Amino acid sequence: MTEPGPDWRERKKTATRERIRGCAMRLFREQGYDATTVEQIAAAAGVSHMTFFRYFPTKEDVALSDGYDPLIASLIAETPAGWPLIRRIRTVLVQGLRQVYSTDRDAFLAQNKLVVSTPALRERLWADQIATQQLILQALSASQDHPPSFQDKVTVAACLAAASTAILTWVENDGAADLPDLMEQAFDTLARPA
């Protein structure tokens, strides 16, 4: 009998990770973030609490995880290096958001509502945004012949702030507006400030 290949193992790990995350988000909606324990999440997902910690170091990590950062970084590296940096980031964030929005709009809204309404998660969001900024800068380094400049760092930070403002506005309005359109407006404002 042959051993299952690495693809099978990766699919199983991904399925377990998504099951844990899905159960966590459901429990957060039903019970509230603070009232939900790691043990409850693990039980709902059918795993031990130790397995939970293999996939997510903390409860905050399961609430904030989305897997988009590596995707954003890889897509940034694929954009033409000759494009202005704001255009590269805008293209990736808006296209990526349109994909997420078309398939997971309600889950994305629920996750962002949770983050906005939970002080511990809002605090962690800042650290996560810095990590996203670093991933984008690393991707840029790989696609150009010099390290990111100070101007590159400021531009990436400003783009992420514009994107965050669009998402926050969308959440504050209970998802009434079209998020990709808000994101486009945020980047238009960034490109042509008032």
GROMACS .gro file of C-alpha atoms in nm:
model
  194
    1MET     CA    1   0.000   0.000   0.000
    2THR     CA    2   0.136   0.343  -0.091
    3GLU     CA    3   0.140   0.648   0.130
    4PRO     CA    4  -0.088   0.938   0.038
    5GLY     CA    5   0.105   1.207  -0.149
    6PRO     CA    6   0.189   1.554  -0.025
    7ASP     CA    7  -0.103   1.704  -0.219
    8TRP     CA    8  -0.345   1.491  -0.019
    9ARG     CA    9  -0.183   1.599   0.308
   10GLU     CA   10  -0.198   1.964   0.210
   11ARG     CA   11  -0.563   1.933   0.110
   12LYS     CA   12  -0.640   1.766   0.443
   13LYS     CA   13  -0.456   2.040   0.635
   14THR     CA   14  -0.638   2.308   0.439
   15ALA     CA   15  -0.974   2.140   0.501
   16THR     CA   16  -0.902   2.111   0.874
   17ARG     CA   17  -0.792   2.476   0.891
   18GLU     CA   18  -1.105   2.592   0.710
   19ARG     CA   19  -1.330   2.373   0.927
   20ILE     CA   20  -1.179   2.521   1.244
   21ARG     CA   21  -1.211   2.873   1.105
   22GLY     CA   22  -1.571   2.818   0.993
   23CYS     CA   23  -1.673   2.678   1.331
   24ALA     CA   24  -1.501   2.966   1.508
   25MET     CA   25  -1.678   3.229   1.299
   26ARG     CA   26  -2.013   3.060   1.356
   27LEU     CA   27  -1.957   3.047   1.732
   28PHE     CA   28  -1.838   3.409   1.739
   29ARG     CA   29  -2.164   3.511   1.566
   30GLU     CA   30  -2.381   3.298   1.794
   31GLN     CA   31  -2.212   3.355   2.131
   32GLY     CA   32  -1.994   3.659   2.080
   33TYR     CA   33  -1.619   3.667   2.051
   34ASP     CA   34  -1.537   3.703   2.421
   35ALA     CA   35  -1.778   3.427   2.529
   36THR     CA   36  -1.633   3.174   2.284
   37THR     CA   37  -1.344   2.959   2.403
   38VAL     CA   38  -1.078   2.774   2.209
   39GLU     CA   39  -1.211   2.452   2.360
   40GLN     CA   40  -1.558   2.522   2.221
   41ILE     CA   41  -1.417   2.597   1.877
   42ALA     CA   42  -1.208   2.279   1.879
   43ALA     CA   43  -1.505   2.067   1.990
   44ALA     CA   44  -1.730   2.215   1.722
   45ALA     CA   45  -1.463   2.144   1.458
   46GLY     CA   46  -1.409   1.789   1.585
   47VAL     CA   47  -1.044   1.843   1.679
   48SER     CA   48  -0.849   1.864   2.004
   49HIS     CA   49  -0.755   2.202   2.146
   50MET     CA   50  -0.392   2.110   2.075
   51THR     CA   51  -0.481   2.062   1.707
   52PHE     CA   52  -0.645   2.406   1.715
   53PHE     CA   53  -0.314   2.554   1.831
   54ARG     CA   54  -0.123   2.379   1.551
   55TYR     CA   55  -0.330   2.577   1.304
   56PHE     CA   56  -0.390   2.901   1.496
   57PRO     CA   57  -0.157   3.027   1.772
   58THR     CA   58  -0.437   3.228   1.936
   59LYS     CA   59  -0.810   3.286   1.924
   60GLU     CA   60  -0.736   3.624   1.764
   61ASP     CA   61  -0.552   3.448   1.480
   62VAL     CA   62  -0.854   3.237   1.388
   63ALA     CA   63  -1.077   3.546   1.386
   64LEU     CA   64  -0.837   3.750   1.172
   65SER     CA   65  -0.711   3.481   0.936
   66ASP     CA   66  -0.817   3.493   0.577
   67GLY     CA   67  -0.524   3.372   0.370
   68TYR     CA   68  -0.534   3.679   0.146
   69ASP     CA   69  -0.190   3.822   0.228
   70PRO     CA   70   0.016   3.557   0.045
   71LEU     CA   71  -0.221   3.589  -0.252
   72ILE     CA   72  -0.183   3.968  -0.255
   73ALA     CA   73   0.196   3.942  -0.237
   74SER     CA   74   0.214   3.692  -0.522
   75LEU     CA   75  -0.018   3.898  -0.741
   76ILE     CA   76   0.179   4.217  -0.673
   77ALA     CA   77   0.493   4.041  -0.794
   78GLU     CA   78   0.312   3.952  -1.118
   79THR     CA   79   0.209   4.309  -1.204
   80PRO     CA   80   0.428   4.496  -1.452
   81ALA     CA   81   0.725   4.652  -1.271
   82GLY     CA   82   0.695   4.959  -1.496
   83TRP     CA   83   0.352   5.049  -1.359
   84PRO     CA   84   0.332   5.316  -1.088
   85LEU     CA   85   0.323   5.151  -0.746
   86ILE     CA   86  -0.025   5.278  -0.659
   87ARG     CA   87  -0.158   5.125  -0.983
   88ARG     CA   88   0.005   4.790  -0.904
   89ILE     CA   89  -0.142   4.776  -0.554
   90ARG     CA   90  -0.481   4.908  -0.662
   91THR     CA   91  -0.507   4.650  -0.941
   92VAL     CA   92  -0.428   4.361  -0.709
   93LEU     CA   93  -0.644   4.474  -0.417
   94VAL     CA   94  -0.947   4.560  -0.628
   95GLN     CA   95  -0.926   4.246  -0.845
   96GLY     CA   96  -0.870   4.026  -0.541
   97LEU     CA   97  -1.155   4.193  -0.357
   98ARG     CA   98  -1.390   4.144  -0.651
   99GLN     CA   99  -1.313   3.770  -0.643
  100VAL     CA  100  -1.368   3.743  -0.268
  101TYR     CA  101  -1.674   3.965  -0.286
  102SER     CA  102  -1.838   3.757  -0.558
  103THR     CA  103  -1.798   3.428  -0.369
  104ASP     CA  104  -1.770   3.512   0.003
  105ARG     CA  105  -1.931   3.855   0.048
  106ASP     CA  106  -2.142   3.763   0.352
  107ALA     CA  107  -1.858   3.581   0.528
  108PHE     CA  108  -1.622   3.871   0.456
  109LEU     CA  109  -1.877   4.118   0.597
  110ALA     CA  110  -1.932   3.904   0.907
  111GLN     CA  111  -1.559   3.875   0.971
  112ASN     CA  112  -1.504   4.248   0.934
  113LYS     CA  113  -1.804   4.329   1.156
  114LEU     CA  114  -1.651   4.104   1.420
  115VAL     CA  115  -1.315   4.278   1.392
  116VAL     CA  116  -1.466   4.627   1.410
  117SER     CA  117  -1.683   4.541   1.710
  118THR     CA  118  -1.415   4.359   1.915
  119PRO     CA  119  -1.147   4.575   2.081
  120ALA     CA  120  -0.887   4.296   2.101
  121LEU     CA  121  -0.925   4.227   1.729
  122ARG     CA  122  -0.910   4.595   1.632
  123GLU     CA  123  -0.580   4.621   1.822
  124ARG     CA  124  -0.439   4.318   1.640
  125LEU     CA  125  -0.552   4.454   1.305
  126TRP     CA  126  -0.282   4.722   1.321
  127ALA     CA  127  -0.009   4.460   1.365
  128ASP     CA  128  -0.159   4.252   1.085
  129GLN     CA  129  -0.164   4.554   0.853
  130ILE     CA  130   0.207   4.606   0.918
  131ALA     CA  131   0.267   4.239   0.833
  132THR     CA  132   0.069   4.283   0.509
  133GLN     CA  133   0.277   4.589   0.427
  134GLN     CA  134   0.597   4.388   0.480
  135LEU     CA  135   0.475   4.106   0.253
  136ILE     CA  136   0.396   4.353  -0.023
  137LEU     CA  137   0.735   4.521   0.016
  138GLN     CA  138   0.909   4.182   0.000
  139ALA     CA  139   0.717   4.100  -0.318
  140LEU     CA  140   0.823   4.433  -0.464
  141SER     CA  141   1.186   4.364  -0.375
  142ALA     CA  142   1.168   4.037  -0.563
  143SER     CA  143   1.031   4.208  -0.874
  144GLN     CA  144   1.274   4.501  -0.891
  145ASP     CA  145   1.649   4.535  -0.883
  146HIS     CA  146   1.663   4.747  -0.566
  147PRO     CA  147   1.512   4.734  -0.219
  148PRO     CA  148   1.192   4.931  -0.160
  149SER     CA  149   1.256   5.299  -0.103
  150PHE     CA  150   1.110   5.517   0.170
  151GLN     CA  151   0.860   5.644  -0.089
  152ASP     CA  152   0.762   5.284  -0.169
  153LYS     CA  153   0.701   5.216   0.199
  154VAL     CA  154   0.487   5.528   0.237
  155THR     CA  155   0.292   5.444  -0.079
  156VAL     CA  156   0.219   5.087   0.035
  157ALA     CA  157   0.109   5.213   0.379
  158ALA     CA  158  -0.116   5.478   0.220
  159CYS     CA  159  -0.272   5.219  -0.015
  160LEU     CA  160  -0.347   4.985   0.274
  161ALA     CA  161  -0.495   5.275   0.474
  162ALA     CA  162  -0.719   5.364   0.179
  163ALA     CA  163  -0.831   5.001   0.147
  164SER     CA  164  -0.896   4.977   0.522
  165THR     CA  165  -1.102   5.296   0.514
  166ALA     CA  166  -1.316   5.156   0.233
  167ILE     CA  167  -1.374   4.834   0.429
  168LEU     CA  168  -1.454   5.023   0.750
  169THR     CA  169  -1.704   5.244   0.565
  170TRP     CA  170  -1.863   4.933   0.413
  171VAL     CA  171  -1.896   4.768   0.756
  172GLU     CA  172  -2.032   5.087   0.919
  173ASN     CA  173  -2.306   5.090   0.653
  174ASP     CA  174  -2.383   4.720   0.710
  175GLY     CA  175  -2.259   4.624   0.365
  176ALA     CA  176  -2.515   4.844   0.188
  177ALA     CA  177  -2.267   4.988  -0.062
  178ASP     CA  178  -2.072   4.784  -0.314
  179LEU     CA  179  -1.732   4.726  -0.153
  180PRO     CA  180  -1.532   4.705  -0.477
  181ASP     CA  181  -1.680   5.042  -0.578
  182LEU     CA  182  -1.585   5.190  -0.238
  183MET     CA  183  -1.234   5.055  -0.286
  184GLU     CA  184  -1.212   5.218  -0.630
  185GLN     CA  185  -1.330   5.548  -0.477
  186ALA     CA  186  -1.070   5.521  -0.202
  187PHE     CA  187  -0.793   5.475  -0.458
  188ASP     CA  188  -0.931   5.759  -0.671
  189THR     CA  189  -0.909   5.982  -0.364
  190LEU     CA  190  -0.556   5.865  -0.296
  191ALA     CA  191  -0.453   5.939  -0.654
  192ARG     CA  192  -0.629   6.278  -0.659
  193PRO     CA  193  -0.660   6.408  -0.303
  194ALA     CA  194  -0.913   6.682  -0.234
   0.00000   0.00000   0.00000
